[in-house]
Every structure is written in C-alpha cells, then in structure tokens.
CSV table of N, CA and C in Angstrom, one decimal:
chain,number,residue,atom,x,y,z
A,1,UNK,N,224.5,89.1,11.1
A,1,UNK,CA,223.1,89.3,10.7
A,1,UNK,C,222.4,90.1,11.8
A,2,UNK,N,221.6,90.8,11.0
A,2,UNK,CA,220.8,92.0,12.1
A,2,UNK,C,219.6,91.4,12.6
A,3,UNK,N,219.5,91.5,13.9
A,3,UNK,CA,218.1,91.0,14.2
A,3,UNK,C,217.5,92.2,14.8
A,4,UNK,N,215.8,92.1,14.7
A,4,UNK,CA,214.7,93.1,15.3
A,4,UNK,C,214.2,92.7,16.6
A,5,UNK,N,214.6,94.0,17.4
A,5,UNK,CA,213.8,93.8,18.3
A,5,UNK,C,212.2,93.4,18.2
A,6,UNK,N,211.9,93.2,19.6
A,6,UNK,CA,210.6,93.1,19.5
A,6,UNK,C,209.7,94.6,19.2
A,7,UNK,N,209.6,95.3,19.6
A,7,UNK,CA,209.7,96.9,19.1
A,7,UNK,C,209.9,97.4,17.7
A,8,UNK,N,210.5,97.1,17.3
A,8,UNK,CA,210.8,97.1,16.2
A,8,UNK,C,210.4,96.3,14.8
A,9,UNK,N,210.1,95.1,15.2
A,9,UNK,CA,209.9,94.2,14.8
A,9,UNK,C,208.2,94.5,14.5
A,10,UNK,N,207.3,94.8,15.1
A,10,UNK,CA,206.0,95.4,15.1
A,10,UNK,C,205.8,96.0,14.5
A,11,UNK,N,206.7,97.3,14.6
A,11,UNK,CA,206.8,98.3,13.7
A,11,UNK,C,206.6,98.1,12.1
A,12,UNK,N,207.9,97.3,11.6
A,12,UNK,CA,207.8,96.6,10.7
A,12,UNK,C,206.6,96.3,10.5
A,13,UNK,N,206.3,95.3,10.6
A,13,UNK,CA,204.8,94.8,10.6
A,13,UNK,C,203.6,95.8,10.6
A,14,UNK,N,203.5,96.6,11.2
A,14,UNK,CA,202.5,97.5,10.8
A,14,UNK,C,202.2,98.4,10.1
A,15,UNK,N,203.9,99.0,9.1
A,15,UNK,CA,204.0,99.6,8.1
A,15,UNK,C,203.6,98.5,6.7
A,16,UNK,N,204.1,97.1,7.1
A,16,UNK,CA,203.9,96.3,5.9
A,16,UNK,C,202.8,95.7,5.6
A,17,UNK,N,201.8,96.0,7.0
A,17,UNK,CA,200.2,95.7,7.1
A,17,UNK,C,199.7,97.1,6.5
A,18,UNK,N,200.0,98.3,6.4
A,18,UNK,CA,199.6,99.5,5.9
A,18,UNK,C,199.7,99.4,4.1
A,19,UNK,N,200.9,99.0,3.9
A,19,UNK,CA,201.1,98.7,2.3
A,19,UNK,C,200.5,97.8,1.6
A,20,UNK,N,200.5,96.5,2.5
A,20,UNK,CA,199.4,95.5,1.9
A,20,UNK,C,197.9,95.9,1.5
A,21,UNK,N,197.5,96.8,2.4
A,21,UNK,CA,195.9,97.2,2.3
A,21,UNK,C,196.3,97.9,1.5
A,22,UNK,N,196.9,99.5,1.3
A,22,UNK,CA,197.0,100.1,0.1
A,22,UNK,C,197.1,99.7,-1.3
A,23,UNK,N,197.7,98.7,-1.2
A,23,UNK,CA,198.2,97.5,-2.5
A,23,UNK,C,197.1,97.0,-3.2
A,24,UNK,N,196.0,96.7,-1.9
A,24,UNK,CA,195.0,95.8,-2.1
A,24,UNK,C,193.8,96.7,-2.8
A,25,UNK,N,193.7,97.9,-2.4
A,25,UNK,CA,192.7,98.7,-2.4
A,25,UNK,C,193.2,99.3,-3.9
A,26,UNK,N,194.5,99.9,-4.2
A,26,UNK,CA,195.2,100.1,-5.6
A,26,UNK,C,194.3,99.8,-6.8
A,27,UNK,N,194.3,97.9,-6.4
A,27,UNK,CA,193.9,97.1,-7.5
A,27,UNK,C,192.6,97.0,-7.3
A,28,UNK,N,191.7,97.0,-6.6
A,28,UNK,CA,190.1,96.9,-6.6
A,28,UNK,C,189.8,95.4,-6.1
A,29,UNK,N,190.5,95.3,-5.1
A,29,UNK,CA,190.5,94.3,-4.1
A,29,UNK,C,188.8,94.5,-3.9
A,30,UNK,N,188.2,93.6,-3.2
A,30,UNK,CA,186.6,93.7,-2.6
A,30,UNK,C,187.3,94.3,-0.6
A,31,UNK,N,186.5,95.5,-0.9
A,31,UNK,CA,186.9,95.7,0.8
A,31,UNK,C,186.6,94.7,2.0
A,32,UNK,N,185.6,93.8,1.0
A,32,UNK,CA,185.1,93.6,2.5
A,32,UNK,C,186.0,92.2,2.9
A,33,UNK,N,186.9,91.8,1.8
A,33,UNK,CA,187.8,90.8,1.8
A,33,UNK,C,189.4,90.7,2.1
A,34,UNK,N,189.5,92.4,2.6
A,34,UNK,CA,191.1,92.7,3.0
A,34,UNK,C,191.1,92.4,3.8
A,35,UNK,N,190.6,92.3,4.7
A,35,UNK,CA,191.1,91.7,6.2
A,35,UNK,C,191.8,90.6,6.1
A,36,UNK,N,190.6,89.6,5.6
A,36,UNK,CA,191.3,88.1,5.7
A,36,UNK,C,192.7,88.3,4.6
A,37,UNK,N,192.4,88.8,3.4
A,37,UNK,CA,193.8,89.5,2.0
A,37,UNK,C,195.0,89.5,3.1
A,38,UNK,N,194.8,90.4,3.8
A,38,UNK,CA,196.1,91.4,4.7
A,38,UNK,C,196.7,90.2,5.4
A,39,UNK,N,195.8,89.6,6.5
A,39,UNK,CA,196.3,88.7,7.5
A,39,UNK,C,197.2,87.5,6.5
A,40,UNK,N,196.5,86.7,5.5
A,40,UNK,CA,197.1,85.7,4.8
A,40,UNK,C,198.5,86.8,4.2
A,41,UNK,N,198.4,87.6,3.4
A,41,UNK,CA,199.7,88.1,3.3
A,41,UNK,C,201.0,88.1,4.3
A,42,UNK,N,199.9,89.1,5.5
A,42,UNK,CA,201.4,88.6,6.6
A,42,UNK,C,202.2,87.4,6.7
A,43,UNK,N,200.8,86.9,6.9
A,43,UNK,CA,201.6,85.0,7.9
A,43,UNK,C,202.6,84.2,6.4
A,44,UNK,N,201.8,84.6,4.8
A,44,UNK,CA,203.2,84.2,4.1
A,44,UNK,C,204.1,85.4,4.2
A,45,UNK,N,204.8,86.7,4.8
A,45,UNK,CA,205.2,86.6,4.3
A,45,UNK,C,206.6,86.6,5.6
A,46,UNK,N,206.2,86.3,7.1
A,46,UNK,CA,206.5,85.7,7.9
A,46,UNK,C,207.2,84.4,7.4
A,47,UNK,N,206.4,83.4,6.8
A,47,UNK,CA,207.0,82.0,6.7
A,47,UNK,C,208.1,82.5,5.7
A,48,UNK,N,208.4,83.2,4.5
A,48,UNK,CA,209.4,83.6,3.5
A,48,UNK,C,210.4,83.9,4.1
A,49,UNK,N,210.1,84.8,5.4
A,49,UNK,CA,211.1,85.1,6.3
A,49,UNK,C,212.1,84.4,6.8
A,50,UNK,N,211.3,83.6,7.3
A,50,UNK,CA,211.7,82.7,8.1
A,50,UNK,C,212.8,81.8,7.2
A,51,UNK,N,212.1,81.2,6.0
A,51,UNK,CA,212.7,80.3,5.0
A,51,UNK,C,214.3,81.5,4.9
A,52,UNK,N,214.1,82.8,4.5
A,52,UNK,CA,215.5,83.4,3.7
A,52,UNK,C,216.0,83.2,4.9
A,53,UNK,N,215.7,83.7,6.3
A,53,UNK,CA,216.7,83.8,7.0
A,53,UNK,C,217.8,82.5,7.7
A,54,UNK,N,216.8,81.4,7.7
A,54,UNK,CA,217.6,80.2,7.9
A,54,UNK,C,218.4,79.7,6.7
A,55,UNK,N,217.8,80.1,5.3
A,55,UNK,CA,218.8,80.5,3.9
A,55,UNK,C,220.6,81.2,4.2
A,56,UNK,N,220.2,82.1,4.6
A,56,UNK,CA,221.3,83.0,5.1
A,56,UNK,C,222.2,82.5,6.0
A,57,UNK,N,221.5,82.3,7.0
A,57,UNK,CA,222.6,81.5,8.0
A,57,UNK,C,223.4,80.7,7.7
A,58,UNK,N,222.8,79.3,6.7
A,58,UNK,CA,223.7,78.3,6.2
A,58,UNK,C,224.3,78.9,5.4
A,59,UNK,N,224.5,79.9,4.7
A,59,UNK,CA,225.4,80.3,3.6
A,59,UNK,C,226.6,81.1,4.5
A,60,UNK,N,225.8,82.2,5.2
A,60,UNK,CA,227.3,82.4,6.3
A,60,UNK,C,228.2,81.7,6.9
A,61,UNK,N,227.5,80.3,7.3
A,61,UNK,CA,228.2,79.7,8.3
A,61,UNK,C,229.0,79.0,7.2
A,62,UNK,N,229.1,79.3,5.8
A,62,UNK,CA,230.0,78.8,5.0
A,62,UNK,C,229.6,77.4,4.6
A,63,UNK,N,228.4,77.1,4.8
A,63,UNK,CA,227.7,76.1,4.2
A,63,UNK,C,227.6,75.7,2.3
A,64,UNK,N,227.7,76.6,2.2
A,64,UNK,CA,228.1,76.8,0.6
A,64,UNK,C,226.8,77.2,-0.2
A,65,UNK,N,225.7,77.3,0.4
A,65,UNK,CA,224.7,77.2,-0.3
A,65,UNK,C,224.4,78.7,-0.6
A,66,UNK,N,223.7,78.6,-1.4
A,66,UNK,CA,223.0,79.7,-2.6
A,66,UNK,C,221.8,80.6,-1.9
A,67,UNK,N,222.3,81.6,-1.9
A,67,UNK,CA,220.5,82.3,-1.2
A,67,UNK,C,219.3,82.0,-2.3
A,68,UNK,N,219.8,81.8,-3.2
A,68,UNK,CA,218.9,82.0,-4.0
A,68,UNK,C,218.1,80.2,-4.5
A,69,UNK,N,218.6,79.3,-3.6
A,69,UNK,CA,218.1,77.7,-3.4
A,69,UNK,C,217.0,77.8,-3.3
C-alpha cells in the first residue's frame, strides 16, 4: 500500500479543497456558506479515508473481507 508523504499529502488536500469550492460554486452553493461547505467536506472525507484504508489492510492481510463492507 502507498502512503503520502507529508508534502504530498497537503498537496492532495489542497487540490481537493480547490474542487470542492468549484463543485460548490457549479451548483449555486451560497458563498458565504463554503467555507464552513469546504472544511465539513474535508474532515468527511478524511474519516472515509481513514475507514477504506483500515478496509484495505484487513483485506491484504488476508483477512478475507470485502472492500466493499
């Protein structure tokens, strides 16, 4: 499994904090509500992360389980 540096890892994050606002603005989001939009996006989508990737691991380690659990 690949992991991100810290560097890298930001990066990420800053293109996906870029997309989110665009996303937001697309649909006729209220501007003055993306901020808080953006940040709640990140932090779920941080926790999803977190969830697939401890998903992943037990399925490598031949755990038997399903990514898709």
């Amino acid at each position: 499994m690949r992991r991100l540096t810290g560097r890298s890892s930001r990066h990420v994050q800053a293109k996906l904090k870029v997309n989110v606002k665009k996303t937001l603005a697309k649909y006729g989001y209220p501007p003055d509500q993306q901020a808080l939009a953006t940040d709640m996006v990140l932090e779920q989508a941080k926790r999803y992360g977190n969830e697939w990737s401890q998903k992943r691991a037990v399925y490598e380690a031949g755990g038997g389980a399903s990514l898709l659990d």
